[in-house]
XYZ file of C-alpha atoms in Angstrom:
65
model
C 0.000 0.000 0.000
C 1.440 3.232 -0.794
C 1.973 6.029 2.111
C 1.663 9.620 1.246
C 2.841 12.781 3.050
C 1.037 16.281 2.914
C 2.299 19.708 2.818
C 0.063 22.706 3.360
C 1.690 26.379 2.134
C 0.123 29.003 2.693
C 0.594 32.681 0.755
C -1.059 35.817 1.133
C -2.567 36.815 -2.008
C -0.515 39.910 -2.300
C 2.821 37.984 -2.191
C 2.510 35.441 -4.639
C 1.289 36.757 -7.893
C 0.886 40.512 -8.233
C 2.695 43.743 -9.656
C 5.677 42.871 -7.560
C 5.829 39.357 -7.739
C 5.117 38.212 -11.258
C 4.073 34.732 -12.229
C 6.944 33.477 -13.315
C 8.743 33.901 -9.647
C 5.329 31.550 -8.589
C 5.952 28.904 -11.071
C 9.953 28.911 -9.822
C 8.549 28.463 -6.201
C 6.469 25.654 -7.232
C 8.868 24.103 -9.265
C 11.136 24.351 -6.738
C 8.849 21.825 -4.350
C 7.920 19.636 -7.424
C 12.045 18.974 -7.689
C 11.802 18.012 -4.208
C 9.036 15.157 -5.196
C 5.865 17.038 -4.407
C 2.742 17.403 -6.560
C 0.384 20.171 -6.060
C -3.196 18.050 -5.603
C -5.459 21.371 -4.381
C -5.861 25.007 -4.051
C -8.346 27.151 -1.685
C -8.596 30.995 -0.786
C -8.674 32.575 2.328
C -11.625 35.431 1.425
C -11.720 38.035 4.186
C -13.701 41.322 4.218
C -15.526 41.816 1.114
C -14.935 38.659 -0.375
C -11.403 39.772 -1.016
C -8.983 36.683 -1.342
C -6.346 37.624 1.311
C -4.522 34.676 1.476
C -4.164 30.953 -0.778
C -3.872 27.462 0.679
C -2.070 25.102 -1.616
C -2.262 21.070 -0.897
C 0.670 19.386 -1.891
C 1.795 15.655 -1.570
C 4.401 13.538 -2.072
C 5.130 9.586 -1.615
C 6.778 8.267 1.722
C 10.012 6.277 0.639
């Protein structure tokens, strides 16, 4: 049977893709974990005040060796 681990990052909205922080510096940061063997299975806002996304879970797993 196989055994899986899980990773939760979390980001606030305004740090991972905006103005400042383009996509491509996103895609290096995921690609970055993906080396490292894990595989991004899920991703949920955080909405705050005004249904304003302040903040993105991302799911991430990997196998146990």
């Amino acid at each position: 049977m196989e055994k899986w681990e899980y990773r939760v990052v979390t980001r606030k909205a305004e740090g991972w893709v905006t103005k400042d922080i383009p996509e491509d510096a996103a895609e290096a940061a995921l690609n970055d974990l993906g080396a490292d063997g894990w595989e991004l299975v899920g991703v949920a806002p955080i909405v705050g005040e005004g249904m304003t996304t302040k903040s993105v879970m991302l799911f991430l797993k990997r196998r146990l060796a």
